[in-house]
Coordinates of C-alpha atoms and ligand atoms in Angstrom, one line a residue:
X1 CA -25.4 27.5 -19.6
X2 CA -27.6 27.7 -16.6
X3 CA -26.7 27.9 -13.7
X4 CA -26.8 25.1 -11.0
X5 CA -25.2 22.8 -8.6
X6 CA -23.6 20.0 -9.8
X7 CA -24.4 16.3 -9.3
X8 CA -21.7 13.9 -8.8
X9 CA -21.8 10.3 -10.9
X10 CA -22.0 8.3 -7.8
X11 CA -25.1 10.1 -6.2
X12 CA -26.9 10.5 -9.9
X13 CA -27.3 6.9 -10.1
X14 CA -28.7 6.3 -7.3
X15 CA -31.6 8.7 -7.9
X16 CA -35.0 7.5 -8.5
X17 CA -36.4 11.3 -8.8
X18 CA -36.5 10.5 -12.6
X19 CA -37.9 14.2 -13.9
X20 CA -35.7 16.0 -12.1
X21 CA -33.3 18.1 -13.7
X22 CA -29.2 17.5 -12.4
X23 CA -25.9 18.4 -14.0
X24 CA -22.7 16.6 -14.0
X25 CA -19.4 16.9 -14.9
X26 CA -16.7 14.7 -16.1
X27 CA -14.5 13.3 -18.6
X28 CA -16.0 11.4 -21.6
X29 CA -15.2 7.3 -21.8
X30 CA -17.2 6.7 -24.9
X31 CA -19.0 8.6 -27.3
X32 CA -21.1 6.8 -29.7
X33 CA -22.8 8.8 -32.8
X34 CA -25.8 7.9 -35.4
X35 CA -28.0 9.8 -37.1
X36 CA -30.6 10.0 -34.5
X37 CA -29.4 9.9 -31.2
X38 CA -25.5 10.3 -29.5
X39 CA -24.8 8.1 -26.1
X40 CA -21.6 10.1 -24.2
X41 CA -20.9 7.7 -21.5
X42 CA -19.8 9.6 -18.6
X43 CA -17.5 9.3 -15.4
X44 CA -16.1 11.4 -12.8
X45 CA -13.8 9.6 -10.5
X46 CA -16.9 9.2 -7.7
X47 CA -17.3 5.8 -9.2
X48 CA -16.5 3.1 -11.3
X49 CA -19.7 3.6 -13.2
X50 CA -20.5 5.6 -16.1
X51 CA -23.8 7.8 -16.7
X52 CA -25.0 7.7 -19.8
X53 CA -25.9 11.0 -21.2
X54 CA -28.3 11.1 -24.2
X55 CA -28.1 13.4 -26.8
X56 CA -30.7 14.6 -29.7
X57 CA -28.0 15.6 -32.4
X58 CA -30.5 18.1 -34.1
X59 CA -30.7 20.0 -31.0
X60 CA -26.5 21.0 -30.9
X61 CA -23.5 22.2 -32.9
X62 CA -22.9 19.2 -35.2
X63 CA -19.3 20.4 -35.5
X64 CA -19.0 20.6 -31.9
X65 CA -20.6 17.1 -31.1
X66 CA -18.2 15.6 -33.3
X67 CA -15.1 17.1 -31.4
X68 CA -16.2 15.4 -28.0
X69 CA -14.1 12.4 -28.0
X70 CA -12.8 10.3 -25.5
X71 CA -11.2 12.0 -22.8
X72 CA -12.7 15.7 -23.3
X73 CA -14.4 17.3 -20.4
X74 CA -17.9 18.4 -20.5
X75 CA -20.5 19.3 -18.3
X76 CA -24.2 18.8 -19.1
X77 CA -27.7 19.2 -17.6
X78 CA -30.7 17.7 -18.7
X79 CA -33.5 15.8 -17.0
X80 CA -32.7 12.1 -15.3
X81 CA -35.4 9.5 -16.7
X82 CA -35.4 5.5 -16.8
X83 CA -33.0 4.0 -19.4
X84 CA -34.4 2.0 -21.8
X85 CA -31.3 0.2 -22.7
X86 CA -29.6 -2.6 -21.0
X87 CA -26.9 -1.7 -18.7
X88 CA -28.4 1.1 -17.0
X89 CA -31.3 2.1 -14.8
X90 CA -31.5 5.7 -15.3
X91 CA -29.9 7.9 -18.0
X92 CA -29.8 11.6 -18.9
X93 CA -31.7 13.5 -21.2
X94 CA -29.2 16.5 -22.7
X95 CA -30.6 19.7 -22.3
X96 CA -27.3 21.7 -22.2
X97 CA -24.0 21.0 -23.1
X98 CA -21.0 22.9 -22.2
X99 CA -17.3 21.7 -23.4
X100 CA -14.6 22.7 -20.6
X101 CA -12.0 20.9 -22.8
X102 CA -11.6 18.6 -25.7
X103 CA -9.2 15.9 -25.5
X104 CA -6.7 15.5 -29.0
X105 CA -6.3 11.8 -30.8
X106 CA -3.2 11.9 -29.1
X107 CA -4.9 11.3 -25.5
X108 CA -2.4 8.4 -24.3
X109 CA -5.4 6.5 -22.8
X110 CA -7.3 6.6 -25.7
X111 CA -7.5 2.8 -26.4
X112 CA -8.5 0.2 -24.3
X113 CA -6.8 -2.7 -23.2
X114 CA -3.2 -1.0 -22.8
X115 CA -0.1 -2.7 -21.1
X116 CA 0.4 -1.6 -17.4
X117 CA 3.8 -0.7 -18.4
X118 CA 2.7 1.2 -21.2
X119 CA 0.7 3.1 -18.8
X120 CA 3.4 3.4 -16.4
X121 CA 5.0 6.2 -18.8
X122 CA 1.3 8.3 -18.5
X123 CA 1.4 8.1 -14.7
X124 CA -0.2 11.1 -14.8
X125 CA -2.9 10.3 -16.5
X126 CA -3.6 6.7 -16.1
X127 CA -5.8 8.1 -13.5
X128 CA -8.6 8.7 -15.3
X129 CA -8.7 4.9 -16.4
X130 CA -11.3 2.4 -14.8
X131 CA -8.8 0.8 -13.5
X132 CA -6.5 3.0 -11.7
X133 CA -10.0 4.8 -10.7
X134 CA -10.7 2.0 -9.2
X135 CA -7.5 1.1 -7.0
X136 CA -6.9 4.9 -5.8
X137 CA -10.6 4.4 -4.5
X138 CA -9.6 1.5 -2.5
X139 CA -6.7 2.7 -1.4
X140 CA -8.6 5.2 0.1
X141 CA -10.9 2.6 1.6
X142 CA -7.7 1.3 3.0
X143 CA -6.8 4.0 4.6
X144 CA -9.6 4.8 6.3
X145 CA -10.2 1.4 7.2
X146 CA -6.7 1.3 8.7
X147 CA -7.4 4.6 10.9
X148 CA -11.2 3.4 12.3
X149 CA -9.8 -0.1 13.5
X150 CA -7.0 1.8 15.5
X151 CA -9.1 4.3 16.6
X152 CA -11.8 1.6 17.7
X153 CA -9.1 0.0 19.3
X154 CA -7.7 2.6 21.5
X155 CA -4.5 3.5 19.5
X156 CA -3.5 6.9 19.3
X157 CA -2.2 8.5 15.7
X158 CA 1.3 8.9 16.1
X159 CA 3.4 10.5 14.3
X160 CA 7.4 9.6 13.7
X161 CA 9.9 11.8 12.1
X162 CA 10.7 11.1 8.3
X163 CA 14.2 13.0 8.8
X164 CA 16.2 10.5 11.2
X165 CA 19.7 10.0 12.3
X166 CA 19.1 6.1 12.4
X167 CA 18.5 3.0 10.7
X168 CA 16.0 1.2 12.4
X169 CA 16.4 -1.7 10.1
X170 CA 19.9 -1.8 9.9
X171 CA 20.5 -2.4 6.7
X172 CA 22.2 0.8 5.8
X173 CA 19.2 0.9 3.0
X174 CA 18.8 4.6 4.0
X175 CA 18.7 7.7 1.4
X176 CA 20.7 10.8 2.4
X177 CA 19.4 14.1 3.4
X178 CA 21.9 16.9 3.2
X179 CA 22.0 20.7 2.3
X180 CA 25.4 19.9 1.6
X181 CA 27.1 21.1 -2.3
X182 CA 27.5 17.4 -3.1
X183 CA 30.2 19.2 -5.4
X184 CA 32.3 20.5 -3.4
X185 CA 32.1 18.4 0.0
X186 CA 33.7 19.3 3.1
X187 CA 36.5 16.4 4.1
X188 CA 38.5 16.1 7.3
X189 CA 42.5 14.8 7.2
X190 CA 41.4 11.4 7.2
X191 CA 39.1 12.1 4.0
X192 CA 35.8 11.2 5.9
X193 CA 32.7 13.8 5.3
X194 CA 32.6 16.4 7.5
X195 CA 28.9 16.7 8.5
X196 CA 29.4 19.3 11.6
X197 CA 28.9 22.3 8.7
X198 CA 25.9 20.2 7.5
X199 CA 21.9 21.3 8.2
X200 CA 21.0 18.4 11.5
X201 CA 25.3 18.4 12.3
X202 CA 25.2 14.8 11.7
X203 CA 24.6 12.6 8.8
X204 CA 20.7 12.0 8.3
X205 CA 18.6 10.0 6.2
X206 CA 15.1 9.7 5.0
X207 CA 13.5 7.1 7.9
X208 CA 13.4 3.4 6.6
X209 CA 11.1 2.9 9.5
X210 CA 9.1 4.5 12.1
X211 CA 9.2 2.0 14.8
X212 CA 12.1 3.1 17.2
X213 CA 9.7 6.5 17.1
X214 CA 6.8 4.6 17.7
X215 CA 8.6 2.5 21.0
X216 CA 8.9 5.8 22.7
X217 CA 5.2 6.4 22.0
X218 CA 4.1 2.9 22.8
X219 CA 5.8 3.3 26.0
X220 CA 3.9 6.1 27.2
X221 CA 1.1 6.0 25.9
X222 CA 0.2 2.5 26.1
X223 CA -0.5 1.6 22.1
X224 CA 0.3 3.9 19.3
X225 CA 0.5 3.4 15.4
X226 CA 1.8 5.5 12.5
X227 CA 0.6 5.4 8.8
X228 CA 3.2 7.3 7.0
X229 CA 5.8 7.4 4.0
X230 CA 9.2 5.0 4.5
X231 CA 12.0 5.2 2.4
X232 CA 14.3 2.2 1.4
X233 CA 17.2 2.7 -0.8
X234 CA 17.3 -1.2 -1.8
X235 CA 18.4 -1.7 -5.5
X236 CA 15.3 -4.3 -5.8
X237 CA 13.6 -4.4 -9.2
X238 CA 10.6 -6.3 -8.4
X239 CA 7.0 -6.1 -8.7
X240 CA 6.7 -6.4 -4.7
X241 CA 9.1 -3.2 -4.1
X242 CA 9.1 0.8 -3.8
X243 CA 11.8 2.8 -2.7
X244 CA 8.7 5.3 -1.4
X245 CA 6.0 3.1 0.4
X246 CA 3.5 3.7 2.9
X247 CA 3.8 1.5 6.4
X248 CA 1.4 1.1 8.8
X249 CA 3.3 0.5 12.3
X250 CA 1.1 -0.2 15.5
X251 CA 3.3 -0.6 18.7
X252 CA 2.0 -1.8 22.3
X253 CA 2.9 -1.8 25.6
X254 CA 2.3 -5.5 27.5
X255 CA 1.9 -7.6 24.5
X256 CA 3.7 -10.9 24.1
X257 CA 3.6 -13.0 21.1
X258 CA 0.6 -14.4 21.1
X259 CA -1.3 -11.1 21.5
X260 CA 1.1 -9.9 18.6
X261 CA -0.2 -12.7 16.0
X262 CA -3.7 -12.1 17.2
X263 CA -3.8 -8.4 16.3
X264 CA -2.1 -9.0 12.5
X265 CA -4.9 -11.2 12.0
X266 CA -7.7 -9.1 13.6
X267 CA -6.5 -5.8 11.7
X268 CA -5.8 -7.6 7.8
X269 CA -9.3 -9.4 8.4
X270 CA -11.2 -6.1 9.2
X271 CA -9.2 -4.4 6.4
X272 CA -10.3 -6.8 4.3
X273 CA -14.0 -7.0 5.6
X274 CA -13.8 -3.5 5.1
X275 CA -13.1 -3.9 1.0
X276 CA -15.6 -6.1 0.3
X277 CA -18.4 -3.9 2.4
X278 CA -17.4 -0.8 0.7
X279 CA -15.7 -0.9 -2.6
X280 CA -18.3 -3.8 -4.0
X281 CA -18.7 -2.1 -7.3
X282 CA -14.5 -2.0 -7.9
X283 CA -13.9 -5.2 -6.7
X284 CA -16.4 -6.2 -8.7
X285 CA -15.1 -5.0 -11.8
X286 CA -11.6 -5.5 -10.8
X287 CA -12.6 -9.4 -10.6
X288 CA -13.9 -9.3 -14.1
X289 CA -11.0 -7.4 -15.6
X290 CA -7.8 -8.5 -13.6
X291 CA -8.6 -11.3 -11.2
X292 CA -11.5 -13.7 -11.6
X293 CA -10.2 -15.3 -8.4
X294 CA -10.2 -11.8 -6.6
X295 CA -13.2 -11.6 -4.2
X296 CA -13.2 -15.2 -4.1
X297 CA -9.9 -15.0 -2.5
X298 CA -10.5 -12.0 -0.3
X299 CA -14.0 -14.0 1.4
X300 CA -12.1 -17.0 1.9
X301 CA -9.0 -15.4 3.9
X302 CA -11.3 -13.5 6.2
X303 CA -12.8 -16.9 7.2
X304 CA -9.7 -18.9 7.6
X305 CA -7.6 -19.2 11.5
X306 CA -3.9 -18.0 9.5
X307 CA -1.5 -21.1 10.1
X308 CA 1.2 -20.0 13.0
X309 CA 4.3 -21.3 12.2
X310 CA 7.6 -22.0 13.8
X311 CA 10.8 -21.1 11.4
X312 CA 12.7 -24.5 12.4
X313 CA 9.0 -26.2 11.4
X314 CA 9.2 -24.5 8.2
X315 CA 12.6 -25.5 7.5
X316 CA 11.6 -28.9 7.9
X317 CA 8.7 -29.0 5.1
X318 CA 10.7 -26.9 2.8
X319 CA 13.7 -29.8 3.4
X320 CA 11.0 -32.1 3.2
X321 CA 9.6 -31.1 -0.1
X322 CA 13.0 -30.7 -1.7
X323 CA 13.4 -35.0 -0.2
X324 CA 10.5 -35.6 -2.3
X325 CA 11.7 -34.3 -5.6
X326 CA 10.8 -30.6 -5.5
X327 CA 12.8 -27.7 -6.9
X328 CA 14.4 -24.8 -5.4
X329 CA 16.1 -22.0 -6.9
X330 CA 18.0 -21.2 -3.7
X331 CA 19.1 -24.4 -1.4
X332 CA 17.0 -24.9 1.9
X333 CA 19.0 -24.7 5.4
X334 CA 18.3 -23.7 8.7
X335 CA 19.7 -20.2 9.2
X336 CA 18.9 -19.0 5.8
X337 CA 16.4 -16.2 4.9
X338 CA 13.3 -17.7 3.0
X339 CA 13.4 -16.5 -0.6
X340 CA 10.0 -15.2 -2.1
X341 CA 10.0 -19.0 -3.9
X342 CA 9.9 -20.2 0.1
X343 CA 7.3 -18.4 0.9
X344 CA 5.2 -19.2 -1.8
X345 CA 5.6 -22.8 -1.7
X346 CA 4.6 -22.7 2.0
X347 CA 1.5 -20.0 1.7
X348 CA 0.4 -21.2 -1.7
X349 CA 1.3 -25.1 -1.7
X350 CA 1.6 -26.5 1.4
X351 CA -0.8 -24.8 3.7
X352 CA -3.1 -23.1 0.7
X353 CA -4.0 -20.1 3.5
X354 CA -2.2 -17.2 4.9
X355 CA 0.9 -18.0 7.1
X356 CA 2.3 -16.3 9.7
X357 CA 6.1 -17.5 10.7
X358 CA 7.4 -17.2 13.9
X359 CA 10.8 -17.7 16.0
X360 CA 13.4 -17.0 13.3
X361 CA 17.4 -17.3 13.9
X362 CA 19.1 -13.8 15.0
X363 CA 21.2 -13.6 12.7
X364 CA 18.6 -13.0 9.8
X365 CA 16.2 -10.4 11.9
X366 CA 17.1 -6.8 13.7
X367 CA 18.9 -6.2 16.6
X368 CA 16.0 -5.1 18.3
X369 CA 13.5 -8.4 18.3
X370 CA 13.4 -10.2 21.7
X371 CA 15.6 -13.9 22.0
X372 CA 14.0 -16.5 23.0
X373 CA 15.3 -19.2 25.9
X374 CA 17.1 -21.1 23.6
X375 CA 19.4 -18.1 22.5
X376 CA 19.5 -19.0 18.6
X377 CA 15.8 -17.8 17.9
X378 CA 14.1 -14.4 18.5
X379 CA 10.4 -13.5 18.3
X380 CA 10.1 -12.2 15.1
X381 CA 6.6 -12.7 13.0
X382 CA 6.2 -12.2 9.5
X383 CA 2.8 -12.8 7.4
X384 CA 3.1 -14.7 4.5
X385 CA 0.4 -13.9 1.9
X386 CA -0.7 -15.6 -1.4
X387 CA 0.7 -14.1 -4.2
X388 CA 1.9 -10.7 -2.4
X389 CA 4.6 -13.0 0.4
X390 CA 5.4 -10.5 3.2
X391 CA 2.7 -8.5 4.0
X392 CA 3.5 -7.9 7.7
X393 CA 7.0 -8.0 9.2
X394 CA 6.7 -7.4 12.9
X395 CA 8.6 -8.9 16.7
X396 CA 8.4 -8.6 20.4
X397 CA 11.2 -5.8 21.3
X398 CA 13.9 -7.1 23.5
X399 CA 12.9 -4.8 26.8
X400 CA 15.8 -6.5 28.4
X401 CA 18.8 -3.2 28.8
X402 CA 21.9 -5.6 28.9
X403 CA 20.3 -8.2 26.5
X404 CA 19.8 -5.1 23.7
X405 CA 22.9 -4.0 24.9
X406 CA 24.7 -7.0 24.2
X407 CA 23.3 -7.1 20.5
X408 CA 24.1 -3.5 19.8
X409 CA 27.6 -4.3 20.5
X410 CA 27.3 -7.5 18.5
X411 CA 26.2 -5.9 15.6
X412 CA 28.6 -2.8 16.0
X413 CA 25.8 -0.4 15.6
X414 CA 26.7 3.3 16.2
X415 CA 25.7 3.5 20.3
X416 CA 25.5 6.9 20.1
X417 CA 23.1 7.5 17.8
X418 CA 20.7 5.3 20.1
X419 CA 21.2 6.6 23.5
X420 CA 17.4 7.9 23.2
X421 CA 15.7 4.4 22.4
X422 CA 18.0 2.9 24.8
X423 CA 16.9 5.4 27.9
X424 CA 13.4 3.0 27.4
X425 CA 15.0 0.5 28.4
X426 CA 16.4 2.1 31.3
X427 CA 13.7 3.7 32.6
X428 CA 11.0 1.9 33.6
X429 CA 11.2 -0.4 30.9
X430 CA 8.1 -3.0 29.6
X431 CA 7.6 -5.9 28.0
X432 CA 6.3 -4.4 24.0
X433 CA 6.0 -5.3 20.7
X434 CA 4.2 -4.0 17.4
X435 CA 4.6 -4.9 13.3
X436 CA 4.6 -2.7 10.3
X437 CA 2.5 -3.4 7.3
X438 CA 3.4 -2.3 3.7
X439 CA 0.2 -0.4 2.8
X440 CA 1.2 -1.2 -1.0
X441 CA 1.2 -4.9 -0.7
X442 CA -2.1 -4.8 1.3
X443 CA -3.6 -2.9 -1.8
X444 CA -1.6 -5.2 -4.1
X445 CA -3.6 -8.1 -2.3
X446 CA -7.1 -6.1 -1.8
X447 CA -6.6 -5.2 -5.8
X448 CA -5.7 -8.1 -7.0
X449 CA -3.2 -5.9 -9.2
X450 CA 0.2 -7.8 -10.0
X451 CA 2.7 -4.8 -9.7
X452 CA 3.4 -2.9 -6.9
X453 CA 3.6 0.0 -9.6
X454 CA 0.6 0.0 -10.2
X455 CA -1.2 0.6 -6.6
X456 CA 0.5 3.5 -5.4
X457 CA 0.1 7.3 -8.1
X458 CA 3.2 7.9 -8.8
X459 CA 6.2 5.1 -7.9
X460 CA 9.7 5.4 -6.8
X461 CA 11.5 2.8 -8.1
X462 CA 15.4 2.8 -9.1
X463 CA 15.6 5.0 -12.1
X464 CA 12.2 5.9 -11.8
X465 CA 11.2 9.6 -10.0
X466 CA 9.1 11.1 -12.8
X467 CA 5.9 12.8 -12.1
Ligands
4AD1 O1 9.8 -6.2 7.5 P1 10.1 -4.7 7.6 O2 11.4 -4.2 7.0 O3 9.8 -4.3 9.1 C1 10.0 -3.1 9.6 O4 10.3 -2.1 9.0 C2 9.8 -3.0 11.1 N1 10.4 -1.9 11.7 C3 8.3 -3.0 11.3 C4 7.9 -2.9 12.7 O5 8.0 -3.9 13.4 N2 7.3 -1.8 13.2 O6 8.9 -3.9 6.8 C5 7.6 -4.1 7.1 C6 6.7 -4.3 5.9 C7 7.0 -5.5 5.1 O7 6.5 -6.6 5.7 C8 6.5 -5.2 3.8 O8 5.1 -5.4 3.7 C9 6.7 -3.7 3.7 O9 6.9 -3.2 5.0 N3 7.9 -3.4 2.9 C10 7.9 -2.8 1.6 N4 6.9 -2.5 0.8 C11 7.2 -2.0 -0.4 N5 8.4 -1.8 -0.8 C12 9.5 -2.1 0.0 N6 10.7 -1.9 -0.5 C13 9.2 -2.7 1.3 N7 10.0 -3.1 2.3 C14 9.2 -3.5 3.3
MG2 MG1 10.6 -7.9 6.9

């Protein structure tokens, strides 16, 4: 085979040089055979589109023609002309043909139209099918979207430890980290673990969040955000959790909660705007094939004011709808976390637009989120999405030393595994606040895909760490 540079997909079709000679490279979708003339459709992860390569049978290896089946990799260079056939605008002309490898009948995405779960089980190599090819490319997007609206914005990159000694959420959710023989465990009289002989001389974990990190930055650096992998070591089997996520966590100094809602909205709408200016050809086919209501949806939320809303008001139209003959799994009360059925009803039913909820009760939120005057309610906000439900969870900190303080003690938490975070409040302390975003449920929403699974390479999920 000659030698020459190689082409990719993406760039090949939108070439108008038709005459020119290019090569590309990639893993067959189709291959269709008569006597006169063979169509290899084409693809190499740079988009979601195929290239069609023509091929004169009479000119190659019959034997080897017939051995390039779905899933083999070739690479090929002939001359790019005008297509003839529907479909496409340009096409190549095989001059060469070289086989890198052939792909057995026993490719597991041979067929089309396999379950998501099936495909779960070929993680590996769902990859290479349209639609997984076409999420990884918008979570890309996403990323990079995420990364130019903080930059723009004058945050700096910051980045939080994964190994921590504390549990920012509190939820004793955390996964252990420990050089320790888990065989043959050091005890003390009273039985506890001894972790002096352990690697960090203290019990650590894998961080569940980088926020009280990302305070310490905020507050000397005026607004920071992280983008990195959280751990949570919740026992929830549903299609809106991992036990390995990404989160997104902006913190800033000087914002109250206004400011706070403002910037959730701002950064979701340019993520969004973002999708739909650059991933048009995946959304586009993600519409047709998983969600005919996809880009439909994403145009109409970047053009709706998000509804602000009061937990006690909430409570009310929940207790409301329940007065007028609607059914709840869980019962509706004041003080109760809203179940993902709550949510819905209020994102998806009542207000038919993206909700973000406001001023919860204590009790239900972490110790670090600010109270408000009335003592019973503290600034928390969460966004409420259709279909995905939380999408941000976020609060004004309490800057207040004796007020955090006071809820430390409260809630028993360990004081001296926060004497760090709490030397913020000592020193020169300031009125902050930030959210984290669960990149996966963003993607979830951007993709239109119904399982978190399914938007992330390779999930963690309880019994689940293959690949
Ligand atoms: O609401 P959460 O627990 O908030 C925090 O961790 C705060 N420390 C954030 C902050 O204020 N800096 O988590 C934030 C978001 C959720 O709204 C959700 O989108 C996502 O993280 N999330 C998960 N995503 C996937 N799988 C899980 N198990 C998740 N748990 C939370
Ligand atoms: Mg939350």
């Amino acid at each position: 085979m000659s030698k020459m540079n190689r082409t990719k997909v993406v760039d090949v079709l939108q070439c108008q040089d038709f005459g020119t000679i290019v090569n590309v490279k990639g893993w067959v979708r189709t291959h269709r055979s008569s006597k006169a003339v063979d169509f290899i459709a084409l693809n190499d992860g740079s988009t979601i589109k195929n290239v069609q390569i023509v091929v004169d049978p009479s000119k190659f290896d019959e034997n080897l023609l017939k051995q390039i089946t779905t899933g083999s990799c070739i690479s090929v260079i002939g001359e790019l002309v005008e297509s003839q056939g529907a479909g496409q605008t340009s096409e190549i002309q095989c001059q060469e043909l070289e086989v890198y490898g052939l792909c057995g009948n026993d490719y597991p995405m041979q067929k089309k139209g396999q379950s998501f779960e099936y495909m779960r089980q070929y993680a590996h190599m769902r990859l290479r099918t349209n639609t997984f090819g076409a999420v990884m490319r918008i979570r890309h997007n996403m990323a990079i979207a995420i990364h130019q609206y903080f930059h723009e914005h004058g945050f700096f990159y910051f980045h939080t430890p994964i190994i921590t000694a504390s549990d920012c959420e509190g939820a004793g959710e955390m996964f252990q980290v420990t050089t320790q023989n888990l065989y043959d465990l050091k005890k003390d009289e009273e039985g506890k673990i001894k972790y002096d002989d352990d690697f960090f001389g203290k019990m650590t974990s894998l961080t569940v969040s980088g926020q009280l990190e990302g305070e310490l930055g905020a507050t000397a650096l005026g607004q920071i955000y992280t983008f990195g992998p959280t751990f949570r070591a919740e026992n929830s089997n549903t299609p809106r959790h991992l036990a390995e996520f990404w989160m997104i966590e902006p913190e800033v100094a000087f914002i109250g909660l206004d400011e706070l809602m403002d910037l959730e909205e701002d950064f979701i709408k340019h993520c969004v705007k973002w999708a739909l200016e650059h991933c048009k050809d995946d959304l586009e086919f993600l519409n047709k094939m998983i969600d005919k209501t996809l880009i439909a949806r994403l145009e109409s939320v970047i053009k709706e004011d998000f509804v602000r809303l009061p937990y006690t008001e909430g409570i009310k139209i929940l207790e409301e709808a329940v007065a007028n003959g609607h059914k709840f799994e869980f019962p509706v009360s004041w003080g109760m976390d809203l179940a993902s059925e709550h949510e819905r009803y209020l994102v998806e039913h009542h207000f038919k637009k993206p909700v973000i909820m406001i001023n919860y009760p204590k009790d239900i939120k972490a110790f670090y989120m600010k109270m408000n005057e009335d003592g019973k309610t503290v600034q928390g906000t969460d966004v409420l999405f259709p279909q995905i439900g939380e999408i941000i969870g976020g609060s004004v900190r309490e800057e207040n030393y004796d007020k955090l303080m006071g809820e430390i003690n409260r809630r028993n938490i360990p004081m001296k595994d926060m004497w760090w975070y709490l030397d913020t409040r000592k020193y020169g302390t300031c009125p902050h606040g930030g959210f984290g975003l669960g990149f996966e449920r963003l993607i979830l929403f951007v993709t239109g895909m119904a399982n978190i699974r399914d938007v992330i390479p390779f999930p963690r999920t309880p019994n689940n760490a293959e690949f």
